[in-house]
C-alpha cells in the first residue's frame, strides 16, 4: 500500500521531471501565475491575489505559524495543486524544487513523531501561495511560497526577476534518525551540502586562520533578523576569501553556489555576477569581487553540538544555524539557513 507521503511526493517529484521544458525567467513565472489563478474560484482568489502595496508582502517567517497569508495547498483541488507546483517550478531550479518538496515531507515526519502535540500545525500541504499584484509582463508583482521551514520570495518587474530574497530553507530533523514506514529513510538529509561544506571549509583552516574565522565559542540561538523585512546591516566579520588558500577558496565557492543552485539559472547567474562586479571597500581592488567575501563560524566544530556560520559579501549574506534539538531530542539536529540581499530584500532599499 502506498503511503500518503509517497503519494504526496509522487505528485511533486514526478511532476518536476515533466516541468523541465520551459524558459527560466520572469515571463514564464508570469504565465504560470496566470494559469494558476485561472483555476481558482472567487473565494480562493481573495486569499491568493493581494495588492502589491500591502505590508503583508514583506511579512515572512519560517516558524509553524497558526495563520499565514495566501492560499494553502490543503485548500486546493488536484488540478489547482498541479498548477501551483508548475508555478513554483518556474521560480526555482530542479534542485530547489526537490528541496522544497522534501522540506514539506519532513512536516509529515514531525506530525508522526510529535503525535497529539503536532495538532494541525504539522502538515505537508500547509504551504501557502500568494501573489501580490496582478501578474503581467508590463508591471511589477511578486510571489511568495511559504510554510514551516520554507520561505521563497520573488519580485518580477517587466517580465524579469529583480529580487529573490529572502530565500529560507530549514530541516527538522537535519538528519533523519528514525526509520518509520512510508517516511523519509534513516540517514536522509535534505540540506546536507549546506552543512557538510561548512564543516569541510572549517576543517581546512589553520589554527591562525581559525582565530579570525571563529567569532564566538557558542553558536547563537537563531539566524539574525529572522522574520524581519531587511537583513542586518553590520560590519563583515571572520576570515576574508583573499586570506584563504586555493583549495579553501574552492570549497567556499562551492558552498555559495549551493545556495544559488536552488534558484533558476538567470537568478543564480545574476547573484554571481553581482559578486564578481562588486567594488569592495572604498573601491580597493584588493577587496573587490570575491576577495571581500568573509566566512565566520560560531560554536562547535563537530556535528551534534550547536554550530553556526555566516558568509557575507558586499551584496549578500548567508546564515546557517543548527542548534535546536529535533522532535526525538537529538541535539543540534534542526537547520535554519537563509540567503538575503545586503542591498535590500523584497526589492526594497535598506533604510
Coordinates of C-alpha atoms in Angstrom, one line a residue:
X1 CA 0.0 0.0 0.0
X2 CA 1.4 3.4 -1.0
X3 CA 1.6 5.8 2.0
X4 CA 0.1 9.3 1.9
X5 CA 3.6 10.8 1.9
X6 CA 4.6 8.6 -1.0
X7 CA 1.6 9.9 -2.9
X8 CA 2.4 13.5 -1.9
X9 CA 6.0 13.1 -3.2
X10 CA 4.8 11.4 -6.3
X11 CA 2.8 14.5 -7.1
X12 CA 5.7 16.8 -6.5
X13 CA 8.8 14.9 -7.7
X14 CA 7.0 13.1 -10.5
X15 CA 5.7 16.4 -11.7
X16 CA 9.2 18.0 -11.6
X17 CA 10.7 15.9 -14.3
X18 CA 8.0 16.9 -16.7
X19 CA 8.5 20.6 -15.9
X20 CA 11.9 21.0 -17.3
X21 CA 10.9 22.1 -20.8
X22 CA 10.2 25.7 -20.1
X23 CA 12.1 29.0 -20.2
X24 CA 13.7 30.0 -16.9
X25 CA 12.7 33.6 -16.5
X26 CA 10.1 36.0 -15.1
X27 CA 8.0 35.8 -18.2
X28 CA 7.5 32.1 -17.6
X29 CA 6.6 32.8 -14.0
X30 CA 4.1 35.4 -15.1
X31 CA 2.4 32.9 -17.4
X32 CA 2.4 30.1 -14.8
X33 CA 0.9 32.6 -12.2
X34 CA -1.9 33.4 -14.6
X35 CA -2.6 29.8 -15.3
X36 CA -2.8 29.0 -11.6
X37 CA -5.1 32.0 -10.9
X38 CA -7.4 30.8 -13.7
X39 CA -8.0 27.6 -11.8
X40 CA -9.2 29.3 -8.6
X41 CA -12.7 30.3 -7.7
X42 CA -13.6 33.8 -6.4
X43 CA -13.1 32.9 -2.7
X44 CA -9.8 31.3 -3.3
X45 CA -8.6 34.4 -5.3
X46 CA -9.4 36.6 -2.4
X47 CA -6.7 34.8 -0.5
X48 CA -4.3 34.1 -3.3
X49 CA -4.2 37.6 -5.0
X50 CA -3.5 40.6 -2.9
X51 CA -2.4 44.2 -3.7
X52 CA 1.3 44.7 -4.2
X53 CA 1.3 47.6 -1.8
X54 CA 0.1 45.6 1.2
X55 CA 2.6 45.3 4.2
X56 CA 2.0 41.6 4.2
X57 CA 4.2 41.4 1.1
X58 CA 7.3 41.7 3.4
X59 CA 5.8 39.7 6.3
X60 CA 7.7 36.5 6.2
X61 CA 8.7 33.8 8.6
X62 CA 9.6 30.1 8.7
X63 CA 8.1 29.1 12.1
X64 CA 5.0 26.9 12.3
X65 CA 2.5 29.9 12.5
X66 CA -1.2 29.2 13.0
X67 CA -2.1 31.9 10.4
X68 CA -0.4 32.9 7.2
X69 CA -1.1 35.0 4.1
X70 CA -2.2 33.3 0.9
X71 CA -3.9 30.1 -0.2
X72 CA -2.6 26.8 1.2
X73 CA -2.2 23.6 -0.8
X74 CA -4.6 21.9 1.6
X75 CA -7.4 24.2 0.2
X76 CA -6.7 23.4 -3.5
X77 CA -8.1 20.8 -5.8
X78 CA -5.8 18.4 -7.6
X79 CA -5.6 20.5 -10.8
X80 CA -5.0 23.6 -8.7
X81 CA -2.2 21.9 -6.9
X82 CA -0.7 20.9 -10.2
X83 CA -0.8 24.5 -11.4
X84 CA 0.8 25.7 -8.1
X85 CA 3.6 23.2 -8.5
X86 CA 4.2 24.3 -12.0
X87 CA 4.4 27.9 -10.8
X88 CA 6.9 27.0 -8.1
X89 CA 9.0 25.1 -10.6
X90 CA 9.2 28.2 -12.8
X91 CA 10.5 30.2 -9.8
X92 CA 13.2 27.7 -8.6
X93 CA 15.6 25.2 -10.2
X94 CA 15.1 21.5 -10.2
X95 CA 17.4 21.3 -7.1
X96 CA 15.3 24.0 -5.3
X97 CA 12.0 22.3 -6.3
X98 CA 13.2 18.9 -4.9
X99 CA 14.4 20.5 -1.7
X100 CA 11.1 22.3 -1.2
X101 CA 9.2 19.1 -1.7
X102 CA 11.4 17.3 0.8
X103 CA 11.1 20.1 3.4
X104 CA 7.3 19.7 3.1
X105 CA 7.7 16.0 3.5
X106 CA 9.6 16.4 6.8
X107 CA 6.5 18.1 8.2
X108 CA 4.7 14.8 7.9
X109 CA 7.5 13.1 9.8
X110 CA 7.2 15.7 12.5
X111 CA 3.4 15.1 12.7
X112 CA 4.0 11.4 13.4
X113 CA 6.8 12.0 15.8
X114 CA 5.1 14.7 17.8
X115 CA 1.7 12.9 18.0
X116 CA -1.0 14.9 19.7
X117 CA 1.4 17.9 20.2
X118 CA 1.5 18.4 16.5
X119 CA -2.3 19.2 16.3
X120 CA -3.0 20.6 12.8
X121 CA 0.2 22.7 12.6
X122 CA 2.3 19.9 11.0
X123 CA 1.1 19.2 7.5
X124 CA 3.0 18.7 4.3
X125 CA 0.2 20.6 2.5
X126 CA 0.2 23.6 4.9
X127 CA 2.2 25.7 2.5
X128 CA 0.8 28.9 1.2
X129 CA 1.0 30.6 -2.3
X130 CA 0.4 34.3 -2.6
X131 CA 0.6 36.7 -5.5
X132 CA 1.0 40.4 -4.7
X133 CA -0.2 42.4 -7.7
X134 CA -1.7 41.1 -10.9
X135 CA 0.9 39.1 -12.8
X136 CA 1.9 40.8 -16.0
X137 CA 4.9 41.2 -18.3
X138 CA 4.5 45.0 -18.1
X139 CA 4.1 45.6 -14.3
X140 CA 5.7 44.8 -11.0
X141 CA 4.3 41.9 -9.0
X142 CA 5.6 39.3 -6.5
X143 CA 5.3 35.7 -5.5
X144 CA 5.5 34.2 -2.0
X145 CA 5.6 30.5 -1.3
X146 CA 5.8 29.9 2.4
X147 CA 5.2 27.5 5.3
X148 CA 7.1 25.8 8.0
X149 CA 10.9 25.9 7.2
X150 CA 10.3 27.3 3.7
X151 CA 10.0 31.0 2.6
X152 CA 10.6 31.8 -1.0
X153 CA 10.0 35.4 -2.2
X154 CA 10.3 36.9 -5.7
X155 CA 9.7 40.3 -7.3
X156 CA 9.1 40.4 -11.0
X157 CA 9.3 43.6 -13.0
X158 CA 8.6 43.9 -16.7
X159 CA 9.0 40.1 -17.1
X160 CA 12.3 39.9 -15.2
X161 CA 13.0 38.6 -11.7
X162 CA 14.6 41.6 -9.9
X163 CA 14.6 40.1 -6.4
X164 CA 14.6 36.6 -5.0
X165 CA 15.1 37.2 -1.2
X166 CA 14.6 36.2 1.5
X167 CA 15.4 32.7 0.4
X168 CA 14.9 30.5 3.5
X169 CA 15.1 26.7 3.9
X170 CA 15.1 24.6 7.0
X171 CA 15.1 21.0 8.1
X172 CA 13.9 19.3 11.2
X173 CA 15.4 16.8 11.5
X174 CA 18.6 17.7 9.8
X175 CA 19.5 14.0 9.7
X176 CA 16.6 11.5 9.9
X177 CA 17.4 9.1 12.7
X178 CA 14.1 7.2 12.8
X179 CA 13.1 4.5 10.3
X180 CA 9.3 4.9 10.0
X181 CA 7.2 3.2 7.3
X182 CA 6.4 5.5 4.3
X183 CA 8.5 8.4 5.7
X184 CA 12.0 9.7 4.8
X185 CA 14.6 7.0 5.2
X186 CA 17.0 6.8 8.1
X187 CA 20.1 9.0 7.3
X188 CA 18.2 11.3 4.9
X189 CA 19.5 14.9 4.8
X190 CA 17.7 17.5 2.8
X191 CA 20.3 20.2 3.4
X192 CA 23.4 18.0 3.6
X193 CA 25.6 20.2 1.4
X194 CA 24.8 23.4 3.3
X195 CA 26.0 21.8 6.5
X196 CA 28.8 19.5 5.4
X197 CA 30.6 22.0 3.1
X198 CA 30.7 24.4 6.1
X199 CA 32.4 21.8 8.2
X200 CA 34.7 20.9 5.4
X201 CA 35.8 24.5 5.0
X202 CA 36.3 25.0 8.7
X203 CA 38.4 21.8 8.9
X204 CA 40.8 23.2 6.2
X205 CA 41.7 26.3 8.1
X206 CA 44.9 26.5 10.0
X207 CA 44.9 27.4 13.7
X208 CA 45.9 31.0 12.8
X209 CA 43.1 31.2 10.3
X210 CA 40.6 29.8 12.8
X211 CA 41.4 32.7 15.1
X212 CA 40.0 35.0 12.5
X213 CA 37.1 32.8 11.3
X214 CA 35.7 31.7 14.7
X215 CA 33.8 34.7 16.1
X216 CA 32.3 33.0 19.2
X217 CA 32.7 29.7 21.1
X218 CA 29.0 29.2 21.3
X219 CA 26.5 29.3 18.4
X220 CA 23.7 31.9 18.5
X221 CA 20.2 30.6 19.1
X222 CA 19.0 31.8 15.7
X223 CA 19.9 33.5 12.5
X224 CA 19.8 37.2 12.7
X225 CA 16.7 39.3 11.8
X226 CA 14.5 36.2 11.4
X227 CA 11.2 37.4 10.1
X228 CA 12.3 41.0 9.7
X229 CA 11.8 42.7 6.3
X230 CA 15.5 43.5 5.9
X231 CA 18.8 41.8 6.8
X232 CA 21.1 43.2 9.5
X233 CA 23.5 45.9 8.3
X234 CA 26.6 45.2 10.3
X235 CA 30.4 45.1 9.5
X236 CA 31.8 42.0 7.9
X237 CA 33.4 39.6 10.3
X238 CA 35.5 36.4 10.0
X239 CA 38.2 35.5 7.6
X240 CA 38.3 37.0 4.1
X241 CA 38.2 35.0 0.9
X242 CA 41.5 36.6 -0.1
X243 CA 43.2 35.1 3.0
X244 CA 42.3 31.5 2.1
X245 CA 44.4 29.2 0.0
X246 CA 43.2 28.0 -3.3
X247 CA 41.6 24.7 -2.0
X248 CA 39.7 26.5 0.7
X249 CA 38.6 29.2 -1.8
X250 CA 37.1 26.4 -3.9
X251 CA 35.2 24.9 -1.0
X252 CA 33.8 28.3 0.0
X253 CA 32.8 28.9 -3.7
X254 CA 31.0 25.6 -3.8
X255 CA 29.2 26.5 -0.6
X256 CA 28.0 29.8 -2.0
X257 CA 26.9 28.0 -5.2
X258 CA 24.9 25.5 -3.1
X259 CA 22.6 28.3 -2.1
X260 CA 22.4 29.8 -5.6
X261 CA 21.7 26.5 -7.2
X262 CA 18.2 26.4 -5.7
X263 CA 17.3 29.3 -7.9
X264 CA 16.6 29.3 -11.6
X265 CA 19.7 29.8 -13.8
X266 CA 19.1 33.5 -14.6
X267 CA 18.7 34.4 -10.9
X268 CA 21.8 32.3 -9.9
X269 CA 23.8 33.9 -12.6
X270 CA 22.8 37.4 -11.6
X271 CA 23.8 36.8 -8.0
X272 CA 27.2 35.6 -9.0
X273 CA 27.6 38.5 -11.5
X274 CA 26.9 41.0 -8.7
X275 CA 29.6 39.3 -6.6
X276 CA 32.1 39.5 -9.5
X277 CA 31.4 43.1 -10.1
X278 CA 31.2 44.4 -6.5
X279 CA 33.7 47.2 -5.9
X280 CA 34.8 46.3 -2.4
X281 CA 35.9 48.6 0.4
X282 CA 36.4 52.2 -0.7
X283 CA 36.9 50.9 -4.3
X284 CA 40.0 49.0 -3.4
X285 CA 40.9 46.3 -6.0
X286 CA 42.2 44.0 -3.2
X287 CA 38.7 43.8 -1.6
X288 CA 36.7 43.8 -4.8
X289 CA 34.6 40.9 -6.0
X290 CA 35.1 37.6 -4.3
X291 CA 38.0 38.9 -2.3
X292 CA 35.7 40.9 0.0
X293 CA 33.6 37.8 1.0
X294 CA 34.0 36.8 4.6
X295 CA 33.4 33.4 6.3
X296 CA 32.6 33.3 10.0
X297 CA 31.9 30.4 12.4
X298 CA 30.5 30.1 15.9
X299 CA 30.0 27.1 18.1
X300 CA 31.2 23.5 17.9
X301 CA 33.4 22.1 15.3
X302 CA 31.6 18.7 15.2
X303 CA 28.1 17.6 14.4
X304 CA 25.6 17.1 17.2
X305 CA 26.6 20.3 19.1
X306 CA 25.3 23.7 18.2
X307 CA 27.1 25.3 15.2
X308 CA 26.6 28.4 13.0
X309 CA 28.3 30.0 10.1
X310 CA 27.9 33.3 8.2
X311 CA 29.1 34.2 4.7
X312 CA 28.9 37.8 3.7
X313 CA 29.9 40.0 0.8
X314 CA 29.0 43.4 -0.4
X315 CA 25.8 42.2 -2.0
X316 CA 24.6 39.2 0.0
X317 CA 24.6 37.4 3.4
X318 CA 24.2 33.7 4.0
X319 CA 23.5 32.4 7.5
X320 CA 23.3 28.8 8.7
X321 CA 22.3 27.8 12.2
X322 CA 21.9 24.3 13.7
X323 CA 21.4 24.5 17.5
X324 CA 17.9 23.1 18.3
X325 CA 17.0 19.5 19.2
X326 CA 14.9 17.6 16.8
X327 CA 11.5 16.1 17.8
X328 CA 13.2 13.0 19.3
X329 CA 15.5 15.0 21.4
X330 CA 18.7 14.6 19.3
X331 CA 20.8 17.7 19.9
X332 CA 21.7 20.2 17.2
X333 CA 19.6 18.4 14.5
X334 CA 17.4 21.3 13.3
X335 CA 18.7 23.5 10.5
X336 CA 17.8 27.1 9.6
X337 CA 19.6 28.7 6.6
X338 CA 18.9 31.8 4.5
X339 CA 20.3 33.9 1.6
X340 CA 19.5 37.6 1.9
X341 CA 20.3 40.7 -0.1
X342 CA 22.5 43.2 1.7
X343 CA 21.2 45.9 -0.7
X344 CA 17.6 45.2 0.4
X345 CA 15.2 42.2 0.3
X346 CA 11.8 42.3 -1.4
X347 CA 13.2 44.8 -4.0
X348 CA 13.2 47.5 -1.3
X349 CA 16.3 49.5 -0.3
X350 CA 17.6 49.2 3.2
X351 CA 16.8 52.4 5.0

